[in-house]
PDB file of C-alpha atoms in Angstrom:
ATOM      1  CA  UNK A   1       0.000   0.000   0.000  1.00 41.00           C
ATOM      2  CA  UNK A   2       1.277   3.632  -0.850  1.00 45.00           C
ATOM      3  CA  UNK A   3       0.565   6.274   1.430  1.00 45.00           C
ATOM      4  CA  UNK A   4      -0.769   9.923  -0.439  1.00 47.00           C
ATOM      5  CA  UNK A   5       2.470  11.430   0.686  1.00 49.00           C
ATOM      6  CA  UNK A   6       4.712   9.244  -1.368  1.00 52.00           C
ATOM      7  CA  UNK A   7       3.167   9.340  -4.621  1.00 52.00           C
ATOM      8  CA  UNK A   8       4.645  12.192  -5.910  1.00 60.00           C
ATOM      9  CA  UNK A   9       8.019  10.234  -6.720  1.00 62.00           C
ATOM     10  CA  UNK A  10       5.846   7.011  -7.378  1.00 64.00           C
ATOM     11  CA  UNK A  11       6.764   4.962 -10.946  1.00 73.00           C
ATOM     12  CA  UNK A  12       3.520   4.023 -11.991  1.00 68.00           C
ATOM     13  CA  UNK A  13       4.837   2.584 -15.440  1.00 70.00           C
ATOM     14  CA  UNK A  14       7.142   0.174 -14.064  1.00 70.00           C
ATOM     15  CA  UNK A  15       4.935  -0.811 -11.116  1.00 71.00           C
ATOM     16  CA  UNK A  16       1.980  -1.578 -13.114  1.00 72.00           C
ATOM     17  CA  UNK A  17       3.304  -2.239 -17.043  1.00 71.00           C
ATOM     18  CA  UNK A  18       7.172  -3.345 -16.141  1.00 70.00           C
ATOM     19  CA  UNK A  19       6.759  -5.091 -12.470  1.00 70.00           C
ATOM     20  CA  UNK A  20       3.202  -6.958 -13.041  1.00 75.00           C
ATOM     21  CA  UNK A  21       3.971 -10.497 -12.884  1.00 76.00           C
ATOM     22  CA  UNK A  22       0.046 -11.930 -13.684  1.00 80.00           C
ATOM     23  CA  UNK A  23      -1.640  -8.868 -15.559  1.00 86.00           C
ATOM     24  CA  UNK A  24      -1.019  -9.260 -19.307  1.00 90.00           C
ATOM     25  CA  UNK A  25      -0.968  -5.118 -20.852  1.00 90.00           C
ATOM     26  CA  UNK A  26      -0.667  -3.592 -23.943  1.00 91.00           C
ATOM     27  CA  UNK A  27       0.031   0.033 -25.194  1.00 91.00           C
ATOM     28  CA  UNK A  28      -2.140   0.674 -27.586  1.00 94.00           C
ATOM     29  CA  UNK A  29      -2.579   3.781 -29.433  1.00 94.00           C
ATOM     30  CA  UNK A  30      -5.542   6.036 -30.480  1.00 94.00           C
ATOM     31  CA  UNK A  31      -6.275   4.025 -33.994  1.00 95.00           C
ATOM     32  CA  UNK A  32      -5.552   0.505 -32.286  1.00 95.00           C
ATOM     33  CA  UNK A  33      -1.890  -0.195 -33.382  1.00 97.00           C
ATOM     34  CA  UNK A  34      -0.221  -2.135 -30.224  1.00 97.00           C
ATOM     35  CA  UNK A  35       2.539  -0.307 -29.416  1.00 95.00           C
ATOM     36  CA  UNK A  36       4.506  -2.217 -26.552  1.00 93.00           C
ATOM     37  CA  UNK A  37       3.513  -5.128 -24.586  1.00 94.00           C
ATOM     38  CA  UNK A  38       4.744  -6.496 -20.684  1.00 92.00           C
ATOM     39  CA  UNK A  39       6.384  -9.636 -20.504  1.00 92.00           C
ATOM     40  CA  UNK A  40       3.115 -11.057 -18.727  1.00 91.00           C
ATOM     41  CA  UNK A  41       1.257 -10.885 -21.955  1.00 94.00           C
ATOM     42  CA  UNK A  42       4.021 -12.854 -23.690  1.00 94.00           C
ATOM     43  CA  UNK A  43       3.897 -15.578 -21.045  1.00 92.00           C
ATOM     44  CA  UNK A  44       0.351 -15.493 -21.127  1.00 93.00           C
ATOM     45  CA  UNK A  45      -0.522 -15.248 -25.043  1.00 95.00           C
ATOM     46  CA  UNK A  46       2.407 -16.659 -26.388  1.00 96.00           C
ATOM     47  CA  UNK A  47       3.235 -13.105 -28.583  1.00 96.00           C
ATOM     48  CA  UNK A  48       6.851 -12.032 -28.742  1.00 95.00           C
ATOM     49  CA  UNK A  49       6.792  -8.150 -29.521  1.00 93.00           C
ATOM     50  CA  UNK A  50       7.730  -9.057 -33.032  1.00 95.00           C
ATOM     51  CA  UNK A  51       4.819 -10.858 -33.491  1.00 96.00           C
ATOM     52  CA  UNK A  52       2.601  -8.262 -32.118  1.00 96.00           C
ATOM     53  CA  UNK A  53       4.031  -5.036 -32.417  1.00 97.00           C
ATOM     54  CA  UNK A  54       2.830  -2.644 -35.197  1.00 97.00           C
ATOM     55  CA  UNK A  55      -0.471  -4.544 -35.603  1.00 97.00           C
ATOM     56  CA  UNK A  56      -4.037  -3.515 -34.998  1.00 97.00           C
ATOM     57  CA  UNK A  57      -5.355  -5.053 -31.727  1.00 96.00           C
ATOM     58  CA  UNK A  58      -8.333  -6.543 -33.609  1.00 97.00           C
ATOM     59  CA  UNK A  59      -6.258  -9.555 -34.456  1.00 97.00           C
ATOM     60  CA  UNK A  60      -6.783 -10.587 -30.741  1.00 97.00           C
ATOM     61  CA  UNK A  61     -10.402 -10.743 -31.201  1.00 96.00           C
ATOM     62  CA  UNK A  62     -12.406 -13.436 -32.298  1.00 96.00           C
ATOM     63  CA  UNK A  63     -13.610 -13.556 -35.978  1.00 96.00           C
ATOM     64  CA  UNK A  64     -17.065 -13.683 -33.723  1.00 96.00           C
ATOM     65  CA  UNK A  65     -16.369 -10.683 -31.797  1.00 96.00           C
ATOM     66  CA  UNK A  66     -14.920  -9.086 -34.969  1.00 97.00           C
ATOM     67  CA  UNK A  67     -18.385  -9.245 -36.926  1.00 97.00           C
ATOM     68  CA  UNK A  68     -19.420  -7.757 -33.550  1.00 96.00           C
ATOM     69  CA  UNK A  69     -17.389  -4.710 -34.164  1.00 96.00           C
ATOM     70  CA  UNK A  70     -16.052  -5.192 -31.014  1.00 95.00           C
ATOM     71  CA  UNK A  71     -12.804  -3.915 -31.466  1.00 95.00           C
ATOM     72  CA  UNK A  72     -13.753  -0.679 -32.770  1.00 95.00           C
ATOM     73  CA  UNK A  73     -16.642  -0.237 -29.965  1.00 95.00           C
ATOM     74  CA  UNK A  74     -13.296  -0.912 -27.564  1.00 94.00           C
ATOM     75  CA  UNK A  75     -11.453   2.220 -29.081  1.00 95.00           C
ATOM     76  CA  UNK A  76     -14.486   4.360 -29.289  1.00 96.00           C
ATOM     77  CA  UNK A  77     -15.228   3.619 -25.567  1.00 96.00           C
ATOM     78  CA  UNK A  78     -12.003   5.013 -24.396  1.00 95.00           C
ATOM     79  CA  UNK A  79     -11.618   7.652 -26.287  1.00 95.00           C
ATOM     80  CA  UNK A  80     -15.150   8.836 -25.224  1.00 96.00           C
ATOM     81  CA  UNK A  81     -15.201   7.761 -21.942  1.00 96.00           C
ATOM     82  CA  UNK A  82     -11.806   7.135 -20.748  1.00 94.00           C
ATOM     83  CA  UNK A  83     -11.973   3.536 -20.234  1.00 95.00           C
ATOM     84  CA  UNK A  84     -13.691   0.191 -21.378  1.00 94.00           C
ATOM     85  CA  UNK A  85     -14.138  -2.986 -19.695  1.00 93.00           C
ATOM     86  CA  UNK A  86     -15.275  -6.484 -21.192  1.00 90.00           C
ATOM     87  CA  UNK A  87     -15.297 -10.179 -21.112  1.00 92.00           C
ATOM     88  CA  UNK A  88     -14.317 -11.986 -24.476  1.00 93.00           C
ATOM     89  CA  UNK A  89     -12.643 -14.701 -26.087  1.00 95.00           C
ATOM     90  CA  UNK A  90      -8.440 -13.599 -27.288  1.00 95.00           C
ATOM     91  CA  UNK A  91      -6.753 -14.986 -29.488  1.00 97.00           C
ATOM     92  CA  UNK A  92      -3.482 -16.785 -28.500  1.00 96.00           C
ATOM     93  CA  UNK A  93      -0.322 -17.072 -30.759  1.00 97.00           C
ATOM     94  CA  UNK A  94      -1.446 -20.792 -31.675  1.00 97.00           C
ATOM     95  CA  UNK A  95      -4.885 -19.830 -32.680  1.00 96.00           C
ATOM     96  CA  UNK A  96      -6.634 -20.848 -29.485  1.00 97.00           C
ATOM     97  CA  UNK A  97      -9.183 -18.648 -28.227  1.00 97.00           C
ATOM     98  CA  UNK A  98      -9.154 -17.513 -23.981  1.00 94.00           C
ATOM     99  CA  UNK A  99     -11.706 -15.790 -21.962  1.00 95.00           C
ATOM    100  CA  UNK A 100     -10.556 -13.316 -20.308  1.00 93.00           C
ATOM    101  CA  UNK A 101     -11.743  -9.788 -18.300  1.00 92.00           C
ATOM    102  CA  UNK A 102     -10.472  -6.675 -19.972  1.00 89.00           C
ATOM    103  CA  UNK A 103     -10.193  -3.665 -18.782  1.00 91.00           C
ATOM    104  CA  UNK A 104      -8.898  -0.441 -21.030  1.00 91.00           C
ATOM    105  CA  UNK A 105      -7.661   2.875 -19.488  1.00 89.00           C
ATOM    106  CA  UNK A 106      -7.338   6.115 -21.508  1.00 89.00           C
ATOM    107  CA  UNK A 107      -3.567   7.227 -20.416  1.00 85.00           C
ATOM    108  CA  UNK A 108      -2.143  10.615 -21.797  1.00 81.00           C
ATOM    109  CA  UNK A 109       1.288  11.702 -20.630  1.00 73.00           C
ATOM    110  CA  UNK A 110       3.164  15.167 -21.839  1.00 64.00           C
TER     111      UNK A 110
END
């Protein structure tokens, strides 16, 4: 736990994006291209940021989900909103499909 007084020198990035040892994250930004992932998302997808990297997060959806427009109803979300939660299938390196709970944040940093 951090007390108020201390977060002024408090490293969010590496405590929640570097550090995390069981939350898979991606940077993602404004048109969907992934950006950067954490190594818990490799261990837990099977991606290597050469696999990943440069590409539209839709190809983590379902083709299901993707007839859904559910990748483009993320986006919209969080830009609009500032955040985005769901529950869906992913798509794993090998093809297989995992339910998991999402959550998107709208981040902005000068």
């Amino acid at each position: 736990m951090v007390n108020s007084s201390s977060l002024s020198g408090f490293d969010y990035y590496n405590a929640l994006f570097v550090h995390t040892k069981m939350n898979a994250v991606l940077l993602i930004d404004p048109n969907g291209i992934i950006l950067e992932t954490n190594d818990a998302f490799g261990l837990s997808f099977g991606y290597t940021e050469d696999d990943i990297v440069g590409q539209h997060f839709s190809v983590l959806f379902s083709d299901a989900d993707k007839k859904k427009d559910l990748p483009e109803r993320e986006i919209r979300m969080v830009l609009d909103t500032g955040q985005s939660f769901d529950n869906n299938y992913m798509v794993n390196k090998d093809k297989k499909l995992t339910w998991v709970s999402g959550e998107s944040v709208l981040v902005t940093n000068d």
